[in-house]
Amino acid sequence: MSVRVIRPGLLTTVQDLGRFGHQQYGVSVGGAMDSISLRIANLLVGNASGSAALEITLAGPVLSFDHDALIAICGADLSPRVDGTPIASWRPVWVRQQSRLEFGPPVRGCRAYLAIAGGFDVPSVLNSQSTYLRANLGGFQGRALQAGDLLKTGPISDWGQAMIAELSALAGNQGRSEAKWFAGADLCELDLTPPVRVLCGGQFDWFTRASQQAFFREVFTVTNQSDRMGYRLKGPPLELVHPRELISEGVTMGSIQVPAGGQSIVLMADRPTTGGYPKIAQVATVDLARLAQARPQDKIRFTPISVDEAQQALRTQDATMQRLTSGLVLMVR
């Protein structure tokens, strides 16, 4: 069984939760920018939460299904349609063989995640199926999708088979049928109006008092020079008390570096494994998925959070994910 790419969209790649355990060799973790949306999309079609799915950026692809399929789209609202008819996100959708999935104007957010029952069957490289574009590693031939690509899918779980049977029976003569319920939308906040929560970085004290205050008081703009590696922000220049050299040290997704020019960079999924710029802050893990949905020219504010508060917020998020997982399992028993 397979999915055919008619048009690839702006940037569509195969992603999972990332490539862990190889940063000491200079290999980035990578993986989905918004891991929450990817996990939920997979759960909605009966896959393991970390299965390979498609990450779709702003302008989506046109895809054709060579077989009846169960899909779910989570994350950004990119106006998905099946054979010209809009379909809802955050729920399982059954589509008939030869149906075409396409996307319209982006309404909210930046990245949508398309999961299919059985997952996308691409080779695992260093224990991950995610695409690392800068190294031509993993995913589908190490690159973004192109017109004419044929993506194979894997075995469908019992949960997926049960949902396919239920939704296909409801479809009648239509080429699609979607569940009346939805799940998980409350876990992926697309609104960047609330400030992004951050912990003070390892070199926070290197910055002038005025720069520290400006970082939490002023608005920063995501520039057009932003991608999966990092977001370049435009805002008030952040200055050091004294010029200082930093020996390169480990960085992670959400590390906020400040180069010599004073304009900050938020490292994202395809970040390098080390960095030599001072770090003024670190985005709390619980807000990384929300930040991943930022578009160029979006406005961002930052607010401080303590380690204890960040850990509690992440525990709450994880508990909600666990309840969602358990609830979906019970639905087909």
JSON list of C-alpha atoms in Angstrom, two decimals, residues 92-304:
[
{"chain": "A", "resi": 92, "resn": "PRO", "atom": "CA", "xyz": [-9.59, 9.96, 12.25]},
{"chain": "A", "resi": 93, "resn": "VAL", "atom": "CA", "xyz": [-10.67, 10.28, 8.62]},
{"chain": "A", "resi": 94, "resn": "TRP", "atom": "CA", "xyz": [-11.25, 7.35, 6.26]},
{"chain": "A", "resi": 95, "resn": "VAL", "atom": "CA", "xyz": [-10.51, 8.01, 2.58]},
{"chain": "A", "resi": 96, "resn": "ARG", "atom": "CA", "xyz": [-11.31, 5.76, -0.37]},
{"chain": "A", "resi": 97, "resn": "GLN", "atom": "CA", "xyz": [-8.73, 4.44, -2.81]},
{"chain": "A", "resi": 98, "resn": "GLN", "atom": "CA", "xyz": [-7.72, 7.02, -5.48]},
{"chain": "A", "resi": 99, "resn": "SER", "atom": "CA", "xyz": [-8.91, 9.93, -3.33]},
{"chain": "A", "resi": 100, "resn": "ARG", "atom": "CA", "xyz": [-6.83, 13.12, -3.51]},
{"chain": "A", "resi": 101, "resn": "LEU", "atom": "CA", "xyz": [-5.82, 15.05, -0.42]},
{"chain": "A", "resi": 102, "resn": "GLU", "atom": "CA", "xyz": [-4.82, 18.66, -0.93]},
{"chain": "A", "resi": 103, "resn": "PHE", "atom": "CA", "xyz": [-4.44, 21.80, 1.18]},
{"chain": "A", "resi": 104, "resn": "GLY", "atom": "CA", "xyz": [-5.62, 25.36, 0.76]},
{"chain": "A", "resi": 105, "resn": "PRO", "atom": "CA", "xyz": [-4.65, 28.65, 2.42]},
{"chain": "A", "resi": 106, "resn": "PRO", "atom": "CA", "xyz": [-2.98, 28.44, 5.84]},
{"chain": "A", "resi": 107, "resn": "VAL", "atom": "CA", "xyz": [-5.47, 29.64, 8.45]},
{"chain": "A", "resi": 108, "resn": "ARG", "atom": "CA", "xyz": [-3.59, 29.21, 11.72]},
{"chain": "A", "resi": 109, "resn": "GLY", "atom": "CA", "xyz": [-0.15, 27.92, 12.60]},
{"chain": "A", "resi": 110, "resn": "CYS", "atom": "CA", "xyz": [2.75, 26.87, 10.42]},
{"chain": "A", "resi": 111, "resn": "ARG", "atom": "CA", "xyz": [3.12, 23.08, 10.48]},
{"chain": "A", "resi": 112, "resn": "ALA", "atom": "CA", "xyz": [0.56, 20.30, 10.11]},
{"chain": "A", "resi": 113, "resn": "TYR", "atom": "CA", "xyz": [1.21, 16.60, 10.66]},
{"chain": "A", "resi": 114, "resn": "LEU", "atom": "CA", "xyz": [-0.35, 13.89, 8.52]},
{"chain": "A", "resi": 115, "resn": "ALA", "atom": "CA", "xyz": [-0.35, 10.39, 10.01]},
{"chain": "A", "resi": 116, "resn": "ILE", "atom": "CA", "xyz": [-1.62, 7.32, 8.18]},
{"chain": "A", "resi": 117, "resn": "ALA", "atom": "CA", "xyz": [-2.58, 4.00, 9.72]},
{"chain": "A", "resi": 118, "resn": "GLY", "atom": "CA", "xyz": [0.48, 1.78, 9.49]},
{"chain": "A", "resi": 119, "resn": "GLY", "atom": "CA", "xyz": [2.88, 4.72, 9.35]},
{"chain": "A", "resi": 120, "resn": "PHE", "atom": "CA", "xyz": [5.15, 5.64, 6.45]},
{"chain": "A", "resi": 121, "resn": "ASP", "atom": "CA", "xyz": [7.54, 2.80, 5.74]},
{"chain": "A", "resi": 122, "resn": "VAL", "atom": "CA", "xyz": [10.91, 4.45, 5.12]},
{"chain": "A", "resi": 123, "resn": "PRO", "atom": "CA", "xyz": [14.29, 3.05, 6.24]},
{"chain": "A", "resi": 124, "resn": "SER", "atom": "CA", "xyz": [15.45, 3.70, 9.77]},
{"chain": "A", "resi": 125, "resn": "VAL", "atom": "CA", "xyz": [18.82, 5.47, 9.90]},
{"chain": "A", "resi": 126, "resn": "LEU", "atom": "CA", "xyz": [20.55, 5.61, 13.29]},
{"chain": "A", "resi": 127, "resn": "ASN", "atom": "CA", "xyz": [17.33, 4.40, 14.92]},
{"chain": "A", "resi": 128, "resn": "SER", "atom": "CA", "xyz": [15.10, 7.08, 13.40]},
{"chain": "A", "resi": 129, "resn": "GLN", "atom": "CA", "xyz": [13.04, 7.63, 10.26]},
{"chain": "A", "resi": 130, "resn": "SER", "atom": "CA", "xyz": [13.19, 11.43, 10.55]},
{"chain": "A", "resi": 131, "resn": "THR", "atom": "CA", "xyz": [14.59, 13.56, 7.73]},
{"chain": "A", "resi": 132, "resn": "TYR", "atom": "CA", "xyz": [17.69, 15.63, 8.50]},
{"chain": "A", "resi": 133, "resn": "LEU", "atom": "CA", "xyz": [17.86, 17.84, 5.43]},
{"chain": "A", "resi": 134, "resn": "ARG", "atom": "CA", "xyz": [21.29, 19.37, 5.96]},
{"chain": "A", "resi": 135, "resn": "ALA", "atom": "CA", "xyz": [22.92, 15.94, 6.04]},
{"chain": "A", "resi": 136, "resn": "ASN", "atom": "CA", "xyz": [20.63, 14.25, 3.46]},
{"chain": "A", "resi": 137, "resn": "LEU", "atom": "CA", "xyz": [19.93, 11.71, 6.17]},
{"chain": "A", "resi": 138, "resn": "GLY", "atom": "CA", "xyz": [16.88, 9.56, 6.86]},
{"chain": "A", "resi": 139, "resn": "GLY", "atom": "CA", "xyz": [13.28, 10.08, 5.82]},
{"chain": "A", "resi": 140, "resn": "PHE", "atom": "CA", "xyz": [12.51, 9.57, 2.13]},
{"chain": "A", "resi": 141, "resn": "GLN", "atom": "CA", "xyz": [15.92, 9.50, 0.43]},
{"chain": "A", "resi": 142, "resn": "GLY", "atom": "CA", "xyz": [17.20, 12.12, 2.87]},
{"chain": "A", "resi": 143, "resn": "ARG", "atom": "CA", "xyz": [15.24, 14.97, 1.27]},
{"chain": "A", "resi": 144, "resn": "ALA", "atom": "CA", "xyz": [11.95, 16.82, 1.11]},
{"chain": "A", "resi": 145, "resn": "LEU", "atom": "CA", "xyz": [9.24, 15.13, -0.93]},
{"chain": "A", "resi": 146, "resn": "GLN", "atom": "CA", "xyz": [9.06, 15.71, -4.68]},
{"chain": "A", "resi": 147, "resn": "ALA", "atom": "CA", "xyz": [6.38, 15.16, -7.30]},
{"chain": "A", "resi": 148, "resn": "GLY", "atom": "CA", "xyz": [6.23, 11.50, -8.31]},
{"chain": "A", "resi": 149, "resn": "ASP", "atom": "CA", "xyz": [7.48, 10.09, -5.00]},
{"chain": "A", "resi": 150, "resn": "LEU", "atom": "CA", "xyz": [5.73, 6.92, -3.84]},
{"chain": "A", "resi": 151, "resn": "LEU", "atom": "CA", "xyz": [5.57, 6.44, -0.07]},
{"chain": "A", "resi": 152, "resn": "LYS", "atom": "CA", "xyz": [4.91, 2.93, 1.16]},
{"chain": "A", "resi": 153, "resn": "THR", "atom": "CA", "xyz": [2.92, 2.33, 4.33]},
{"chain": "A", "resi": 154, "resn": "GLY", "atom": "CA", "xyz": [3.31, -0.33, 7.01]},
{"chain": "A", "resi": 155, "resn": "PRO", "atom": "CA", "xyz": [1.04, -2.88, 8.72]},
{"chain": "A", "resi": 156, "resn": "ILE", "atom": "CA", "xyz": [-2.13, -1.45, 10.28]},
{"chain": "A", "resi": 157, "resn": "SER", "atom": "CA", "xyz": [-2.82, -2.08, 13.98]},
{"chain": "A", "resi": 158, "resn": "ASP", "atom": "CA", "xyz": [-5.99, -3.73, 15.29]},
{"chain": "A", "resi": 159, "resn": "TRP", "atom": "CA", "xyz": [-7.16, -0.31, 16.52]},
{"chain": "A", "resi": 160, "resn": "GLY", "atom": "CA", "xyz": [-6.64, 1.14, 13.05]},
{"chain": "A", "resi": 161, "resn": "GLN", "atom": "CA", "xyz": [-8.46, -1.77, 11.40]},
{"chain": "A", "resi": 162, "resn": "ALA", "atom": "CA", "xyz": [-11.41, -1.33, 13.75]},
{"chain": "A", "resi": 163, "resn": "MET", "atom": "CA", "xyz": [-11.64, 2.40, 13.01]},
{"chain": "A", "resi": 164, "resn": "ILE", "atom": "CA", "xyz": [-11.38, 1.75, 9.26]},
{"chain": "A", "resi": 165, "resn": "ALA", "atom": "CA", "xyz": [-14.27, -0.74, 9.48]},
{"chain": "A", "resi": 166, "resn": "GLU", "atom": "CA", "xyz": [-16.40, 1.72, 11.44]},
{"chain": "A", "resi": 167, "resn": "LEU", "atom": "CA", "xyz": [-15.77, 4.78, 9.26]},
{"chain": "A", "resi": 168, "resn": "SER", "atom": "CA", "xyz": [-15.92, 3.00, 5.90]},
{"chain": "A", "resi": 169, "resn": "ALA", "atom": "CA", "xyz": [-19.34, 1.62, 6.85]},
{"chain": "A", "resi": 170, "resn": "LEU", "atom": "CA", "xyz": [-20.55, 5.16, 7.48]},
{"chain": "A", "resi": 171, "resn": "ALA", "atom": "CA", "xyz": [-19.18, 6.54, 4.22]},
{"chain": "A", "resi": 172, "resn": "GLY", "atom": "CA", "xyz": [-21.88, 5.18, 1.93]},
{"chain": "A", "resi": 173, "resn": "ASN", "atom": "CA", "xyz": [-21.23, 6.43, -1.59]},
{"chain": "A", "resi": 174, "resn": "GLN", "atom": "CA", "xyz": [-18.91, 9.16, -0.42]},
{"chain": "A", "resi": 175, "resn": "GLY", "atom": "CA", "xyz": [-15.17, 8.82, -0.78]},
{"chain": "A", "resi": 176, "resn": "ARG", "atom": "CA", "xyz": [-14.46, 9.83, 2.80]},
{"chain": "A", "resi": 177, "resn": "SER", "atom": "CA", "xyz": [-15.87, 9.59, 6.30]},
{"chain": "A", "resi": 178, "resn": "GLU", "atom": "CA", "xyz": [-14.62, 11.29, 9.46]},
{"chain": "A", "resi": 179, "resn": "ALA", "atom": "CA", "xyz": [-15.20, 10.57, 13.12]},
{"chain": "A", "resi": 180, "resn": "LYS", "atom": "CA", "xyz": [-17.78, 12.80, 14.81]},
{"chain": "A", "resi": 181, "resn": "TRP", "atom": "CA", "xyz": [-15.47, 13.24, 17.80]},
{"chain": "A", "resi": 182, "resn": "PHE", "atom": "CA", "xyz": [-12.07, 14.87, 17.99]},
{"chain": "A", "resi": 183, "resn": "ALA", "atom": "CA", "xyz": [-9.20, 14.61, 20.45]},
{"chain": "A", "resi": 184, "resn": "GLY", "atom": "CA", "xyz": [-6.05, 16.48, 21.36]},
{"chain": "A", "resi": 185, "resn": "ALA", "atom": "CA", "xyz": [-6.66, 19.96, 19.97]},
{"chain": "A", "resi": 186, "resn": "ASP", "atom": "CA", "xyz": [-6.39, 21.45, 23.47]},
{"chain": "A", "resi": 187, "resn": "LEU", "atom": "CA", "xyz": [-2.86, 20.06, 23.78]},
{"chain": "A", "resi": 188, "resn": "CYS", "atom": "CA", "xyz": [-1.51, 22.07, 20.84]},
{"chain": "A", "resi": 189, "resn": "GLU", "atom": "CA", "xyz": [-1.95, 25.79, 21.39]},
{"chain": "A", "resi": 190, "resn": "LEU", "atom": "CA", "xyz": [-1.44, 27.72, 18.15]},
{"chain": "A", "resi": 191, "resn": "ASP", "atom": "CA", "xyz": [-1.88, 31.14, 19.75]},
{"chain": "A", "resi": 192, "resn": "LEU", "atom": "CA", "xyz": [1.40, 32.96, 20.33]},
{"chain": "A", "resi": 193, "resn": "THR", "atom": "CA", "xyz": [-0.28, 35.81, 22.22]},
{"chain": "A", "resi": 194, "resn": "PRO", "atom": "CA", "xyz": [0.57, 34.34, 25.65]},
{"chain": "A", "resi": 195, "resn": "PRO", "atom": "CA", "xyz": [4.31, 34.83, 26.27]},
{"chain": "A", "resi": 196, "resn": "VAL", "atom": "CA", "xyz": [6.59, 31.87, 25.64]},
{"chain": "A", "resi": 197, "resn": "ARG", "atom": "CA", "xyz": [7.91, 30.57, 28.96]},
{"chain": "A", "resi": 198, "resn": "VAL", "atom": "CA", "xyz": [11.68, 30.43, 29.34]},
{"chain": "A", "resi": 199, "resn": "LEU", "atom": "CA", "xyz": [14.31, 29.64, 31.95]},
{"chain": "A", "resi": 200, "resn": "CYS", "atom": "CA", "xyz": [17.28, 31.96, 32.30]},
{"chain": "A", "resi": 201, "resn": "GLY", "atom": "CA", "xyz": [20.19, 30.67, 30.22]},
{"chain": "A", "resi": 202, "resn": "GLY", "atom": "CA", "xyz": [23.65, 29.72, 31.38]},
{"chain": "A", "resi": 203, "resn": "GLN", "atom": "CA", "xyz": [25.05, 33.10, 30.38]},
{"chain": "A", "resi": 204, "resn": "PHE", "atom": "CA", "xyz": [22.05, 35.25, 31.40]},
{"chain": "A", "resi": 205, "resn": "ASP", "atom": "CA", "xyz": [24.23, 37.18, 33.87]},
{"chain": "A", "resi": 206, "resn": "TRP", "atom": "CA", "xyz": [26.63, 38.12, 31.06]},
{"chain": "A", "resi": 207, "resn": "PHE", "atom": "CA", "xyz": [24.04, 40.52, 29.65]},
{"chain": "A", "resi": 208, "resn": "THR", "atom": "CA", "xyz": [23.50, 44.07, 30.79]},
{"chain": "A", "resi": 209, "resn": "ARG", "atom": "CA", "xyz": [20.64, 44.79, 33.14]},
{"chain": "A", "resi": 210, "resn": "ALA", "atom": "CA", "xyz": [18.95, 46.79, 30.39]},
{"chain": "A", "resi": 211, "resn": "SER", "atom": "CA", "xyz": [19.19, 43.83, 27.98]},
{"chain": "A", "resi": 212, "resn": "GLN", "atom": "CA", "xyz": [17.84, 41.42, 30.58]},
{"chain": "A", "resi": 213, "resn": "GLN", "atom": "CA", "xyz": [14.84, 43.67, 31.13]},
{"chain": "A", "resi": 214, "resn": "ALA", "atom": "CA", "xyz": [14.30, 44.22, 27.40]},
{"chain": "A", "resi": 215, "resn": "PHE", "atom": "CA", "xyz": [14.32, 40.47, 26.75]},
{"chain": "A", "resi": 216, "resn": "PHE", "atom": "CA", "xyz": [11.28, 40.02, 28.99]},
{"chain": "A", "resi": 217, "resn": "ARG", "atom": "CA", "xyz": [9.58, 43.33, 28.21]},
{"chain": "A", "resi": 218, "resn": "GLU", "atom": "CA", "xyz": [9.88, 43.83, 24.46]},
{"chain": "A", "resi": 219, "resn": "VAL", "atom": "CA", "xyz": [8.32, 42.07, 21.46]},
{"chain": "A", "resi": 220, "resn": "PHE", "atom": "CA", "xyz": [10.45, 40.02, 19.07]},
{"chain": "A", "resi": 221, "resn": "THR", "atom": "CA", "xyz": [9.58, 39.24, 15.43]},
{"chain": "A", "resi": 222, "resn": "VAL", "atom": "CA", "xyz": [10.27, 35.91, 13.71]},
{"chain": "A", "resi": 223, "resn": "THR", "atom": "CA", "xyz": [12.20, 36.90, 10.58]},
{"chain": "A", "resi": 224, "resn": "ASN", "atom": "CA", "xyz": [12.06, 35.34, 7.12]},
{"chain": "A", "resi": 225, "resn": "GLN", "atom": "CA", "xyz": [15.54, 33.88, 7.77]},
{"chain": "A", "resi": 226, "resn": "SER", "atom": "CA", "xyz": [14.02, 31.16, 9.95]},
{"chain": "A", "resi": 227, "resn": "ASP", "atom": "CA", "xyz": [13.77, 27.43, 9.34]},
{"chain": "A", "resi": 228, "resn": "ARG", "atom": "CA", "xyz": [13.91, 24.05, 11.07]},
{"chain": "A", "resi": 229, "resn": "MET", "atom": "CA", "xyz": [17.41, 24.81, 12.32]},
{"chain": "A", "resi": 230, "resn": "GLY", "atom": "CA", "xyz": [16.47, 28.00, 14.13]},
{"chain": "A", "resi": 231, "resn": "TYR", "atom": "CA", "xyz": [14.34, 31.13, 14.29]},
{"chain": "A", "resi": 232, "resn": "ARG", "atom": "CA", "xyz": [16.18, 34.39, 13.79]},
{"chain": "A", "resi": 233, "resn": "LEU", "atom": "CA", "xyz": [14.41, 37.07, 15.81]},
{"chain": "A", "resi": 234, "resn": "LYS", "atom": "CA", "xyz": [14.31, 40.81, 15.27]},
{"chain": "A", "resi": 235, "resn": "GLY", "atom": "CA", "xyz": [14.10, 42.93, 18.37]},
{"chain": "A", "resi": 236, "resn": "PRO", "atom": "CA", "xyz": [16.06, 45.23, 20.63]},
{"chain": "A", "resi": 237, "resn": "PRO", "atom": "CA", "xyz": [19.81, 44.43, 20.49]},
{"chain": "A", "resi": 238, "resn": "LEU", "atom": "CA", "xyz": [20.88, 42.39, 23.52]},
{"chain": "A", "resi": 239, "resn": "GLU", "atom": "CA", "xyz": [24.29, 43.48, 24.79]},
{"chain": "A", "resi": 240, "resn": "LEU", "atom": "CA", "xyz": [26.92, 41.88, 27.02]},
{"chain": "A", "resi": 241, "resn": "VAL", "atom": "CA", "xyz": [28.34, 43.71, 30.03]},
{"chain": "A", "resi": 242, "resn": "HIS", "atom": "CA", "xyz": [31.82, 43.05, 28.63]},
{"chain": "A", "resi": 243, "resn": "PRO", "atom": "CA", "xyz": [32.92, 41.30, 25.42]},
{"chain": "A", "resi": 244, "resn": "ARG", "atom": "CA", "xyz": [33.56, 37.68, 26.32]},
{"chain": "A", "resi": 245, "resn": "GLU", "atom": "CA", "xyz": [34.51, 34.48, 24.51]},
{"chain": "A", "resi": 246, "resn": "LEU", "atom": "CA", "xyz": [32.50, 31.31, 25.11]},
{"chain": "A", "resi": 247, "resn": "ILE", "atom": "CA", "xyz": [33.94, 27.87, 24.49]},
{"chain": "A", "resi": 248, "resn": "SER", "atom": "CA", "xyz": [31.42, 25.87, 22.46]},
{"chain": "A", "resi": 249, "resn": "GLU", "atom": "CA", "xyz": [29.09, 23.81, 24.64]},
{"chain": "A", "resi": 250, "resn": "GLY", "atom": "CA", "xyz": [26.04, 21.65, 24.20]},
{"chain": "A", "resi": 251, "resn": "VAL", "atom": "CA", "xyz": [22.77, 23.19, 23.04]},
{"chain": "A", "resi": 252, "resn": "THR", "atom": "CA", "xyz": [19.27, 21.84, 22.73]},
{"chain": "A", "resi": 253, "resn": "MET", "atom": "CA", "xyz": [15.96, 22.70, 21.08]},
{"chain": "A", "resi": 254, "resn": "GLY", "atom": "CA", "xyz": [14.80, 25.99, 22.51]},
{"chain": "A", "resi": 255, "resn": "SER", "atom": "CA", "xyz": [18.24, 27.35, 23.42]},
{"chain": "A", "resi": 256, "resn": "ILE", "atom": "CA", "xyz": [18.22, 31.10, 22.73]},
{"chain": "A", "resi": 257, "resn": "GLN", "atom": "CA", "xyz": [21.63, 32.27, 21.57]},
{"chain": "A", "resi": 258, "resn": "VAL", "atom": "CA", "xyz": [22.77, 35.86, 21.04]},
{"chain": "A", "resi": 259, "resn": "PRO", "atom": "CA", "xyz": [25.50, 36.41, 18.40]},
{"chain": "A", "resi": 260, "resn": "ALA", "atom": "CA", "xyz": [27.71, 39.49, 18.31]},
{"chain": "A", "resi": 261, "resn": "GLY", "atom": "CA", "xyz": [25.09, 41.60, 16.51]},
{"chain": "A", "resi": 262, "resn": "GLY", "atom": "CA", "xyz": [22.74, 41.31, 19.49]},
{"chain": "A", "resi": 263, "resn": "GLN", "atom": "CA", "xyz": [19.82, 39.72, 17.60]},
{"chain": "A", "resi": 264, "resn": "SER", "atom": "CA", "xyz": [18.79, 36.43, 19.19]},
{"chain": "A", "resi": 265, "resn": "ILE", "atom": "CA", "xyz": [18.37, 33.01, 17.56]},
{"chain": "A", "resi": 266, "resn": "VAL", "atom": "CA", "xyz": [16.09, 30.31, 18.95]},
{"chain": "A", "resi": 267, "resn": "LEU", "atom": "CA", "xyz": [17.51, 26.90, 18.06]},
{"chain": "A", "resi": 268, "resn": "MET", "atom": "CA", "xyz": [14.89, 24.46, 16.80]},
{"chain": "A", "resi": 269, "resn": "ALA", "atom": "CA", "xyz": [14.68, 20.78, 15.78]},
{"chain": "A", "resi": 270, "resn": "ASP", "atom": "CA", "xyz": [17.58, 20.67, 13.29]},
{"chain": "A", "resi": 271, "resn": "ARG", "atom": "CA", "xyz": [19.89, 22.66, 15.55]},
{"chain": "A", "resi": 272, "resn": "PRO", "atom": "CA", "xyz": [23.63, 21.94, 15.72]},
{"chain": "A", "resi": 273, "resn": "THR", "atom": "CA", "xyz": [24.80, 19.82, 18.63]},
{"chain": "A", "resi": 274, "resn": "THR", "atom": "CA", "xyz": [27.05, 22.53, 20.11]},
{"chain": "A", "resi": 275, "resn": "GLY", "atom": "CA", "xyz": [27.14, 26.31, 20.02]},
{"chain": "A", "resi": 276, "resn": "GLY", "atom": "CA", "xyz": [29.55, 29.06, 20.96]},
{"chain": "A", "resi": 277, "resn": "TYR", "atom": "CA", "xyz": [27.23, 32.04, 21.38]},
{"chain": "A", "resi": 278, "resn": "PRO", "atom": "CA", "xyz": [26.06, 33.16, 24.85]},
{"chain": "A", "resi": 279, "resn": "LYS", "atom": "CA", "xyz": [22.64, 31.79, 25.77]},
{"chain": "A", "resi": 280, "resn": "ILE", "atom": "CA", "xyz": [20.32, 34.26, 27.40]},
{"chain": "A", "resi": 281, "resn": "ALA", "atom": "CA", "xyz": [17.46, 31.78, 27.90]},
{"chain": "A", "resi": 282, "resn": "GLN", "atom": "CA", "xyz": [16.07, 28.31, 27.30]},
{"chain": "A", "resi": 283, "resn": "VAL", "atom": "CA", "xyz": [12.48, 27.75, 26.14]},
{"chain": "A", "resi": 284, "resn": "ALA", "atom": "CA", "xyz": [10.58, 25.48, 28.52]},
{"chain": "A", "resi": 285, "resn": "THR", "atom": "CA", "xyz": [9.89, 22.09, 26.92]},
{"chain": "A", "resi": 286, "resn": "VAL", "atom": "CA", "xyz": [6.16, 22.50, 27.46]},
{"chain": "A", "resi": 287, "resn": "ASP", "atom": "CA", "xyz": [6.13, 25.51, 25.09]},
{"chain": "A", "resi": 288, "resn": "LEU", "atom": "CA", "xyz": [8.31, 24.10, 22.30]},
{"chain": "A", "resi": 289, "resn": "ALA", "atom": "CA", "xyz": [5.36, 22.74, 20.28]},
{"chain": "A", "resi": 290, "resn": "ARG", "atom": "CA", "xyz": [3.62, 26.12, 20.43]},
{"chain": "A", "resi": 291, "resn": "LEU", "atom": "CA", "xyz": [6.78, 27.91, 19.34]},
{"chain": "A", "resi": 292, "resn": "ALA", "atom": "CA", "xyz": [7.18, 25.44, 16.45]},
{"chain": "A", "resi": 293, "resn": "GLN", "atom": "CA", "xyz": [3.92, 26.79, 15.00]},
{"chain": "A", "resi": 294, "resn": "ALA", "atom": "CA", "xyz": [5.30, 30.33, 14.63]},
{"chain": "A", "resi": 295, "resn": "ARG", "atom": "CA", "xyz": [5.35, 31.77, 11.10]},
{"chain": "A", "resi": 296, "resn": "PRO", "atom": "CA", "xyz": [7.71, 34.39, 9.70]},
{"chain": "A", "resi": 297, "resn": "GLN", "atom": "CA", "xyz": [6.62, 37.87, 10.90]},
{"chain": "A", "resi": 298, "resn": "ASP", "atom": "CA", "xyz": [4.82, 36.44, 13.96]},
{"chain": "A", "resi": 299, "resn": "LYS", "atom": "CA", "xyz": [5.39, 38.34, 17.19]},
{"chain": "A", "resi": 300, "resn": "ILE", "atom": "CA", "xyz": [6.78, 36.64, 20.31]},
{"chain": "A", "resi": 301, "resn": "ARG", "atom": "CA", "xyz": [7.16, 37.72, 23.91]},
{"chain": "A", "resi": 302, "resn": "PHE", "atom": "CA", "xyz": [9.07, 35.84, 26.60]},
{"chain": "A", "resi": 303, "resn": "THR", "atom": "CA", "xyz": [8.31, 35.40, 30.27]},
{"chain": "A", "resi": 304, "resn": "PRO", "atom": "CA", "xyz": [10.46, 33.77, 32.98]}
]
